[in-house]
GROMACS .gro file of C-alpha atoms in nm:
model
  409
    1UNK     CA    1   0.004   0.028  -0.071
    2UNK     CA    2   0.112   0.354  -0.083
    3UNK     CA    3   0.282   0.546   0.188
    4UNK     CA    4   0.230   0.901   0.222
    5UNK     CA    5   0.592   1.059   0.107
    6UNK     CA    6   0.469   0.808  -0.249
    7UNK     CA    7   0.481   1.151  -0.431
    8UNK     CA    8   0.677   1.371  -0.250
    9UNK     CA    9   0.835   1.391   0.011
   10UNK     CA   10   0.725   1.715   0.079
   11UNK     CA   11   0.495   1.774   0.415
   12UNK     CA   12   0.087   1.842   0.346
   13UNK     CA   13  -0.067   2.089   0.619
   14UNK     CA   14  -0.425   2.090   0.615
   15UNK     CA   15  -0.577   2.370   0.760
   16UNK     CA   16  -0.927   2.316   0.831
   17UNK     CA   17  -1.186   2.551   1.022
   18UNK     CA   18  -1.255   2.777   0.775
   19UNK     CA   19  -1.445   2.867   0.502
   20UNK     CA   20  -1.337   2.858   0.161
   21UNK     CA   21  -1.417   3.013  -0.146
   22UNK     CA   22  -1.410   2.830  -0.394
   23UNK     CA   23  -1.672   2.772  -0.762
   24UNK     CA   24  -1.828   3.116  -0.627
   25UNK     CA   25  -1.936   2.992  -0.325
   26UNK     CA   26  -1.810   3.020   0.078
   27UNK     CA   27  -1.741   2.662   0.107
   28UNK     CA   28  -1.693   2.479   0.427
   29UNK     CA   29  -1.445   2.233   0.423
   30UNK     CA   30  -1.081   2.233   0.432
   31UNK     CA   31  -0.741   2.352   0.283
   32UNK     CA   32  -0.444   2.097   0.163
   33UNK     CA   33  -0.171   2.211   0.009
   34UNK     CA   34   0.243   2.038  -0.055
   35UNK     CA   35   0.468   2.220  -0.203
   36UNK     CA   36   0.328   2.524  -0.262
   37UNK     CA   37   0.008   2.376  -0.446
   38UNK     CA   38  -0.405   2.352  -0.312
   39UNK     CA   39  -0.414   1.966  -0.355
   40UNK     CA   40  -0.789   1.725  -0.430
   41UNK     CA   41  -0.834   1.575  -0.063
   42UNK     CA   42  -1.011   1.328  -0.226
   43UNK     CA   43  -0.664   1.181  -0.533
   44UNK     CA   44  -0.436   1.192  -0.143
   45UNK     CA   45  -0.722   0.903   0.007
   46UNK     CA   46  -0.729   0.748  -0.274
   47UNK     CA   47  -0.420   0.724  -0.487
   48UNK     CA   48  -0.206   0.782  -0.226
   49UNK     CA   49  -0.324   0.683   0.035
   50UNK     CA   50  -0.223   0.988   0.250
   51UNK     CA   51  -0.348   1.216   0.535
   52UNK     CA   52  -0.226   1.568   0.750
   53UNK     CA   53   0.146   1.645   0.866
   54UNK     CA   54   0.044   1.925   1.006
   55UNK     CA   55  -0.295   2.041   1.136
   56UNK     CA   56  -0.359   2.465   1.138
   57UNK     CA   57  -0.766   2.528   1.302
   58UNK     CA   58  -0.830   2.916   1.091
   59UNK     CA   59  -1.060   2.939   1.359
   60UNK     CA   60  -1.358   2.983   1.154
   61UNK     CA   61  -1.196   3.228   0.927
   62UNK     CA   62  -1.247   3.312   0.535
   63UNK     CA   63  -0.991   3.136   0.331
   64UNK     CA   64  -1.018   3.296  -0.080
   65UNK     CA   65  -0.737   3.357  -0.349
   66UNK     CA   66  -0.435   3.648  -0.319
   67UNK     CA   67  -0.496   3.929  -0.405
   68UNK     CA   68  -0.328   4.064  -0.762
   69UNK     CA   69  -0.283   4.442  -0.795
   70UNK     CA   70  -0.222   4.466  -1.184
   71UNK     CA   71  -0.187   4.892  -1.104
   72UNK     CA   72   0.028   4.966  -0.852
   73UNK     CA   73   0.286   5.349  -0.961
   74UNK     CA   74   0.434   5.239  -0.628
   75UNK     CA   75   0.346   5.340  -0.231
   76UNK     CA   76   0.556   5.361   0.085
   77UNK     CA   77   0.778   5.632  -0.083
   78UNK     CA   78   0.866   5.422  -0.378
   79UNK     CA   79   0.754   5.583  -0.644
   80UNK     CA   80   0.793   5.324  -0.976
   81UNK     CA   81   0.871   5.606  -1.206
   82UNK     CA   82   1.099   5.732  -1.086
   83UNK     CA   83   1.463   5.630  -1.211
   84UNK     CA   84   1.696   5.549  -0.913
   85UNK     CA   85   2.001   5.355  -0.867
   86UNK     CA   86   1.831   5.157  -0.570
   87UNK     CA   87   1.538   5.109  -0.812
   88UNK     CA   88   1.544   4.670  -0.686
   89UNK     CA   89   1.502   4.769  -0.394
   90UNK     CA   90   1.234   4.960  -0.414
   91UNK     CA   91   1.018   4.756  -0.529
   92UNK     CA   92   1.120   4.496  -0.314
   93UNK     CA   93   1.026   4.734  -0.039
   94UNK     CA   94   0.692   4.808  -0.166
   95UNK     CA   95   0.573   4.390  -0.260
   96UNK     CA   96   0.723   4.387   0.132
   97UNK     CA   97   0.463   4.584   0.215
   98UNK     CA   98   0.186   4.555   0.021
   99UNK     CA   99   0.122   4.150   0.156
  100UNK     CA  100   0.054   4.275   0.494
  101UNK     CA  101  -0.345   4.440   0.259
  102UNK     CA  102  -0.340   4.113   0.065
  103UNK     CA  103  -0.163   4.111  -0.212
  104UNK     CA  104   0.011   3.840  -0.290
  105UNK     CA  105   0.137   3.911  -0.729
  106UNK     CA  106   0.110   4.277  -0.873
  107UNK     CA  107   0.188   4.443  -1.180
  108UNK     CA  108   0.510   4.791  -1.092
  109UNK     CA  109   0.266   5.024  -1.325
  110UNK     CA  110   0.463   5.363  -1.468
  111UNK     CA  111   0.252   5.628  -1.569
  112UNK     CA  112   0.377   5.903  -1.882
  113UNK     CA  113   0.759   5.979  -1.892
  114UNK     CA  114   1.014   6.063  -2.149
  115UNK     CA  115   1.231   5.700  -2.345
  116UNK     CA  116   1.525   5.767  -2.098
  117UNK     CA  117   1.367   5.657  -1.793
  118UNK     CA  118   1.167   5.288  -1.976
  119UNK     CA  119   1.518   5.221  -2.055
  120UNK     CA  120   1.630   5.314  -1.689
  121UNK     CA  121   1.360   5.077  -1.585
  122UNK     CA  122   1.213   4.796  -1.689
  123UNK     CA  123   1.604   4.656  -1.718
  124UNK     CA  124   1.544   4.606  -1.344
  125UNK     CA  125   1.256   4.504  -1.352
  126UNK     CA  126   1.192   4.113  -1.367
  127UNK     CA  127   0.930   3.843  -1.349
  128UNK     CA  128   0.965   3.641  -1.017
  129UNK     CA  129   0.757   3.436  -0.779
  130UNK     CA  130   0.655   3.558  -0.471
  131UNK     CA  131   0.713   3.458  -0.110
  132UNK     CA  132   0.859   3.593   0.240
  133UNK     CA  133   1.065   3.892   0.067
  134UNK     CA  134   0.739   3.977  -0.082
  135UNK     CA  135   0.414   3.941  -0.355
  136UNK     CA  136   0.546   3.772  -0.649
  137UNK     CA  137   0.601   3.991  -0.975
  138UNK     CA  138   0.415   3.933  -1.262
  139UNK     CA  139   0.546   4.182  -1.545
  140UNK     CA  140   0.506   4.571  -1.596
  141UNK     CA  141   0.181   4.798  -1.622
  142UNK     CA  142   0.352   5.095  -1.920
  143UNK     CA  143   0.043   5.372  -1.883
  144UNK     CA  144   0.148   5.587  -2.180
  145UNK     CA  145   0.279   5.809  -2.327
  146UNK     CA  146   0.079   5.662  -2.539
  147UNK     CA  147  -0.265   5.859  -2.513
  148UNK     CA  148  -0.521   6.138  -2.548
  149UNK     CA  149  -0.385   6.511  -2.447
  150UNK     CA  150  -0.711   6.621  -2.368
  151UNK     CA  151  -0.740   6.317  -2.115
  152UNK     CA  152  -0.383   6.278  -1.986
  153UNK     CA  153  -0.459   6.343  -1.580
  154UNK     CA  154  -0.211   6.362  -1.395
  155UNK     CA  155   0.097   6.294  -1.667
  156UNK     CA  156   0.359   6.504  -1.803
  157UNK     CA  157   0.164   6.701  -2.086
  158UNK     CA  158   0.597   6.721  -2.270
  159UNK     CA  159   0.598   6.364  -2.245
  160UNK     CA  160   0.285   6.305  -2.457
  161UNK     CA  161   0.412   6.068  -2.792
  162UNK     CA  162   0.145   6.003  -3.072
  163UNK     CA  163   0.198   5.691  -3.342
  164UNK     CA  164   0.423   5.781  -3.675
  165UNK     CA  165   0.495   5.577  -3.954
  166UNK     CA  166   0.657   5.330  -3.787
  167UNK     CA  167   0.347   5.276  -3.479
  168UNK     CA  168   0.550   4.935  -3.311
  169UNK     CA  169   0.898   5.068  -3.427
  170UNK     CA  170   0.842   5.408  -3.229
  171UNK     CA  171   0.649   5.181  -2.933
  172UNK     CA  172   0.940   4.952  -2.911
  173UNK     CA  173   1.258   5.256  -3.007
  174UNK     CA  174   1.014   5.437  -2.606
  175UNK     CA  175   1.006   5.128  -2.350
  176UNK     CA  176   1.362   4.990  -2.499
  177UNK     CA  177   1.204   4.662  -2.445
  178UNK     CA  178   0.893   4.489  -2.405
  179UNK     CA  179   1.121   4.128  -2.262
  180UNK     CA  180   0.816   4.237  -1.862
  181UNK     CA  181   0.612   4.406  -2.017
  182UNK     CA  182   0.193   4.284  -1.931
  183UNK     CA  183  -0.017   4.467  -1.986
  184UNK     CA  184   0.040   4.837  -2.206
  185UNK     CA  185  -0.200   5.111  -2.156
  186UNK     CA  186  -0.302   5.378  -2.461
  187UNK     CA  187  -0.568   5.566  -2.594
  188UNK     CA  188  -0.790   5.333  -2.894
  189UNK     CA  189  -0.829   5.678  -3.146
  190UNK     CA  190  -0.441   5.767  -3.218
  191UNK     CA  191  -0.391   5.685  -3.547
  192UNK     CA  192  -0.211   5.301  -3.617
  193UNK     CA  193  -0.289   5.217  -3.254
  194UNK     CA  194  -0.499   4.876  -3.476
  195UNK     CA  195  -0.161   4.749  -3.562
  196UNK     CA  196  -0.017   4.867  -3.247
  197UNK     CA  197  -0.258   4.637  -3.063
  198UNK     CA  198  -0.284   4.393  -3.343
  199UNK     CA  199   0.161   4.395  -3.249
  200UNK     CA  200   0.084   4.364  -2.874
  201UNK     CA  201  -0.191   4.112  -2.737
  202UNK     CA  202   0.009   3.882  -3.097
  203UNK     CA  203   0.333   3.935  -2.773
  204UNK     CA  204   0.073   3.821  -2.514
  205UNK     CA  205   0.104   4.143  -2.384
  206UNK     CA  206  -0.253   4.260  -2.265
  207UNK     CA  207  -0.449   4.602  -2.421
  208UNK     CA  208  -0.584   4.789  -2.150
  209UNK     CA  209  -0.771   5.156  -2.317
  210UNK     CA  210  -0.739   5.485  -2.111
  211UNK     CA  211  -0.659   5.792  -2.075
  212UNK     CA  212  -0.840   5.853  -2.416
  213UNK     CA  213  -1.090   6.049  -2.580
  214UNK     CA  214  -1.227   5.773  -2.780
  215UNK     CA  215  -1.571   5.740  -2.904
  216UNK     CA  216  -1.741   5.377  -2.863
  217UNK     CA  217  -1.663   5.294  -3.223
  218UNK     CA  218  -1.336   5.383  -3.199
  219UNK     CA  219  -1.343   5.100  -2.873
  220UNK     CA  220  -1.484   4.845  -2.995
  221UNK     CA  221  -1.243   4.855  -3.340
  222UNK     CA  222  -0.974   4.799  -3.023
  223UNK     CA  223  -1.097   4.520  -2.853
  224UNK     CA  224  -1.130   4.385  -3.217
  225UNK     CA  225  -0.815   4.379  -3.283
  226UNK     CA  226  -0.708   4.219  -2.932
  227UNK     CA  227  -0.762   4.447  -2.659
  228UNK     CA  228  -0.936   4.344  -2.366
  229UNK     CA  229  -0.911   4.592  -2.114
  230UNK     CA  230  -1.031   4.917  -1.965
  231UNK     CA  231  -0.781   5.116  -1.745
  232UNK     CA  232  -0.941   5.246  -1.459
  233UNK     CA  233  -1.289   5.338  -1.540
  234UNK     CA  234  -1.464   5.635  -1.613
  235UNK     CA  235  -1.192   5.804  -1.544
  236UNK     CA  236  -0.965   6.011  -1.786
  237UNK     CA  237  -1.187   5.929  -2.089
  238UNK     CA  238  -1.469   6.070  -2.197
  239UNK     CA  239  -1.818   6.124  -1.993
  240UNK     CA  240  -2.158   5.858  -2.047
  241UNK     CA  241  -2.356   5.981  -2.320
  242UNK     CA  242  -2.659   5.847  -2.459
  243UNK     CA  243  -2.609   5.886  -2.820
  244UNK     CA  244  -2.227   5.775  -2.801
  245UNK     CA  245  -2.157   5.609  -2.461
  246UNK     CA  246  -1.752   5.673  -2.571
  247UNK     CA  247  -1.512   5.328  -2.398
  248UNK     CA  248  -1.762   5.309  -2.057
  249UNK     CA  249  -2.033   5.149  -2.321
  250UNK     CA  250  -1.761   4.819  -2.426
  251UNK     CA  251  -1.934   4.749  -2.039
  252UNK     CA  252  -2.281   4.657  -2.247
  253UNK     CA  253  -2.147   4.618  -2.671
  254UNK     CA  254  -2.321   4.392  -2.815
  255UNK     CA  255  -1.948   4.383  -3.051
  256UNK     CA  256  -1.781   4.202  -2.843
  257UNK     CA  257  -1.650   3.964  -3.027
  258UNK     CA  258  -1.746   3.541  -2.939
  259UNK     CA  259  -1.575   3.423  -2.659
  260UNK     CA  260  -1.410   3.711  -2.511
  261UNK     CA  261  -1.477   3.942  -2.249
  262UNK     CA  262  -1.360   4.341  -2.162
  263UNK     CA  263  -1.258   4.295  -1.811
  264UNK     CA  264  -1.238   4.699  -1.664
  265UNK     CA  265  -1.048   4.828  -1.350
  266UNK     CA  266  -1.222   5.045  -1.008
  267UNK     CA  267  -1.100   5.300  -0.833
  268UNK     CA  268  -1.265   5.202  -0.517
  269UNK     CA  269  -1.143   5.465  -0.251
  270UNK     CA  270  -1.479   5.664  -0.219
  271UNK     CA  271  -1.320   5.870  -0.409
  272UNK     CA  272  -1.201   5.857  -0.773
  273UNK     CA  273  -1.579   5.718  -0.786
  274UNK     CA  274  -1.890   5.823  -0.702
  275UNK     CA  275  -2.047   5.460  -0.436
  276UNK     CA  276  -2.331   5.457  -0.754
  277UNK     CA  277  -2.124   5.488  -1.039
  278UNK     CA  278  -1.951   5.216  -0.940
  279UNK     CA  279  -2.271   4.989  -0.866
  280UNK     CA  280  -2.419   5.183  -1.247
  281UNK     CA  281  -2.070   4.967  -1.354
  282UNK     CA  282  -2.092   4.618  -1.071
  283UNK     CA  283  -2.456   4.557  -1.211
  284UNK     CA  284  -2.347   4.668  -1.628
  285UNK     CA  285  -2.053   4.370  -1.645
  286UNK     CA  286  -2.053   4.212  -1.275
  287UNK     CA  287  -1.758   3.941  -1.435
  288UNK     CA  288  -1.572   4.244  -1.601
  289UNK     CA  289  -1.497   4.414  -1.249
  290UNK     CA  290  -1.149   4.471  -1.136
  291UNK     CA  291  -1.046   4.567  -0.861
  292UNK     CA  292  -0.750   4.830  -0.841
  293UNK     CA  293  -0.530   5.055  -0.613
  294UNK     CA  294  -0.375   5.298  -0.859
  295UNK     CA  295  -0.146   5.400  -0.574
  296UNK     CA  296   0.127   5.649  -0.565
  297UNK     CA  297   0.366   5.603  -0.379
  298UNK     CA  298   0.274   5.877  -0.035
  299UNK     CA  299   0.065   5.523   0.015
  300UNK     CA  300   0.128   5.410   0.361
  301UNK     CA  301   0.233   5.736   0.434
  302UNK     CA  302   0.149   6.080   0.674
  303UNK     CA  303  -0.037   6.318   0.395
  304UNK     CA  304   0.225   6.546   0.202
  305UNK     CA  305   0.407   6.628  -0.084
  306UNK     CA  306   0.497   6.304  -0.321
  307UNK     CA  307   0.607   6.243  -0.657
  308UNK     CA  308   0.398   6.091  -0.938
  309UNK     CA  309   0.682   6.016  -1.209
  310UNK     CA  310   0.738   6.355  -1.339
  311UNK     CA  311   0.473   6.556  -1.154
  312UNK     CA  312   0.438   6.665  -0.710
  313UNK     CA  313   0.126   6.559  -0.554
  314UNK     CA  314  -0.041   6.669  -0.238
  315UNK     CA  315  -0.180   6.450   0.012
  316UNK     CA  316  -0.492   6.600   0.165
  317UNK     CA  317  -0.667   6.326   0.356
  318UNK     CA  318  -0.764   6.032   0.117
  319UNK     CA  319  -0.690   6.331  -0.229
  320UNK     CA  320  -0.378   6.314  -0.426
  321UNK     CA  321  -0.422   6.632  -0.628
  322UNK     CA  322  -0.113   6.682  -0.850
  323UNK     CA  323   0.082   7.007  -0.578
  324UNK     CA  324  -0.181   7.362  -0.695
  325UNK     CA  325  -0.444   7.162  -0.876
  326UNK     CA  326  -0.733   6.949  -0.841
  327UNK     CA  327  -0.664   6.739  -1.089
  328UNK     CA  328  -0.670   6.336  -0.913
  329UNK     CA  329  -0.360   6.199  -0.891
  330UNK     CA  330  -0.389   5.836  -0.806
  331UNK     CA  331  -0.435   5.668  -0.480
  332UNK     CA  332  -0.308   5.635  -0.190
  333UNK     CA  333  -0.598   5.314  -0.029
  334UNK     CA  334  -0.479   5.021   0.028
  335UNK     CA  335  -0.642   4.673  -0.222
  336UNK     CA  336  -0.800   4.553   0.120
  337UNK     CA  337  -0.966   4.845   0.156
  338UNK     CA  338  -1.110   4.859  -0.215
  339UNK     CA  339  -1.288   4.545  -0.180
  340UNK     CA  340  -1.422   4.678   0.204
  341UNK     CA  341  -1.512   4.997   0.028
  342UNK     CA  342  -1.631   4.823  -0.292
  343UNK     CA  343  -1.870   4.572  -0.094
  344UNK     CA  344  -1.978   4.837   0.139
  345UNK     CA  345  -2.033   5.073  -0.212
  346UNK     CA  346  -2.264   4.732  -0.455
  347UNK     CA  347  -2.398   4.569  -0.095
  348UNK     CA  348  -2.236   4.286  -0.345
  349UNK     CA  349  -2.185   3.938  -0.225
  350UNK     CA  350  -1.866   3.900   0.011
  351UNK     CA  351  -1.727   3.591  -0.304
  352UNK     CA  352  -1.837   3.920  -0.532
  353UNK     CA  353  -1.580   4.173  -0.368
  354UNK     CA  354  -1.312   3.941  -0.293
  355UNK     CA  355  -1.352   3.723  -0.649
  356UNK     CA  356  -1.331   4.071  -0.802
  357UNK     CA  357  -0.978   4.119  -0.686
  358UNK     CA  358  -0.784   3.750  -0.734
  359UNK     CA  359  -1.001   3.592  -0.955
  360UNK     CA  360  -1.105   3.887  -1.211
  361UNK     CA  361  -0.759   4.003  -1.178
  362UNK     CA  362  -0.626   3.654  -1.307
  363UNK     CA  363  -0.822   3.663  -1.522
  364UNK     CA  364  -0.793   3.937  -1.717
  365UNK     CA  365  -0.364   3.833  -1.769
  366UNK     CA  366  -0.466   3.457  -1.739
  367UNK     CA  367  -0.323   3.294  -1.547
  368UNK     CA  368  -0.671   3.169  -1.371
  369UNK     CA  369  -0.488   2.824  -1.385
  370UNK     CA  370  -0.271   2.886  -1.164
  371UNK     CA  371  -0.363   3.180  -0.935
  372UNK     CA  372  -0.684   3.350  -0.785
  373UNK     CA  373  -0.863   3.065  -0.718
  374UNK     CA  374  -0.798   2.779  -0.436
  375UNK     CA  375  -0.845   2.536  -0.783
  376UNK     CA  376  -0.713   2.155  -0.691
  377UNK     CA  377  -0.278   2.257  -0.871
  378UNK     CA  378  -0.270   2.633  -0.821
  379UNK     CA  379  -0.075   2.824  -0.618
  380UNK     CA  380  -0.169   2.840  -0.240
  381UNK     CA  381  -0.096   3.151  -0.219
  382UNK     CA  382  -0.445   3.292  -0.004
  383UNK     CA  383  -0.531   3.519   0.287
  384UNK     CA  384  -0.669   3.425   0.595
  385UNK     CA  385  -0.930   3.691   0.703
  386UNK     CA  386  -1.180   3.710   0.921
  387UNK     CA  387  -1.644   3.818   0.830
  388UNK     CA  388  -1.543   4.189   0.742
  389UNK     CA  389  -1.222   4.163   0.541
  390UNK     CA  390  -1.019   4.265   0.721
  391UNK     CA  391  -0.657   4.039   0.657
  392UNK     CA  392  -0.533   3.887   0.917
  393UNK     CA  393  -0.279   3.627   0.742
  394UNK     CA  394  -0.071   3.608   0.407
  395UNK     CA  395   0.009   3.300   0.213
  396UNK     CA  396   0.202   3.240  -0.079
  397UNK     CA  397   0.320   2.943  -0.151
  398UNK     CA  398   0.160   2.758   0.159
  399UNK     CA  399   0.377   2.958   0.339
  400UNK     CA  400   0.265   3.248   0.599
  401UNK     CA  401   0.435   3.585   0.469
  402UNK     CA  402   0.270   3.792   0.738
  403UNK     CA  403   0.020   3.729   0.973
  404UNK     CA  404  -0.143   4.068   1.229
  405UNK     CA  405   0.026   4.101   1.503
  406UNK     CA  406  -0.290   4.023   1.816
  407UNK     CA  407  -0.097   4.048   2.125
  408UNK     CA  408  -0.100   4.403   2.178
  409UNK     CA  409  -0.525   4.383   2.060
   0.00000   0.00000   0.00000
């Protein structure tokens, strides 16, 4: 009779007394983990005749997949759009600090910058697994510079670019390399954007529409060419109009190719989007909603002056503005705060709120076979949360990487 160790010598950990988010439902069952993966207990019992080496009592916690933030510009004093000699230590700091907010994977995001900045920073970003050192890096999100002057938001106008005759070559020359790039945000109304979208999509890079004055037909054409995401819906785009709803109209468009889903980012911080707008988007297209923080260097720091790439920004409470203006510039919200606000604002289920920060971003990036779920054989990146959706512990590859200190409570 085969023993526990016939398949692997690695210890098996059984998480008991918990409610697991699986198949869109919180289910009262145990979670089994070995070698960083989630195990199928039936296979373990019947094929291996195995049992747990360690049992952990979760004390009735919710266990949910780790959060995935696909738009984060920095935090804790670190700005991903600033070319510095110690860029690596900055990205390491952010990846460590966001563990306490439930983020187990992220896409460091660069706002519109001069080519020299991309050339200096992008070679220093590498895709890597998460662990005790911090959240995993899925690849960079390049937001700009191929965006609309009218909807530039907090992006510096002097760095904006258009596509010239060799459109894709322009993009390559600007960025220097696409090796570690996961998402590119561009304005689809720009001339020659269709060929760029097709080239990026061919390389497995997600194209997002944003900072744009595109009408609905231009947005639909971009989706037909391969775009699958909308950068911070409602922000930095034409407002919804009943005769031409613009990019927002993609949420209910009947021109989306069969089998394709359009996802859209929402900054659910109570500042960037009125709760009513959040409800409208969620009710129109619930399966496409992806929570993003759009956090800037000032996240986790006291109010005052901080940077966002080439700009100086001021934090006033939860508002962040380009210094001396009332132009919003990213957020200081953490992902767990966004999840709680989203649930409160929409009245959606706990499961829906958690999936908007885990399953949906994984589906957007095409990695849902390994992240964003607690399905068997997927990565054991997960959170323990209480009923109010406060993170109690964060696990990556089945190892505890952060836990709430309750000694002082």
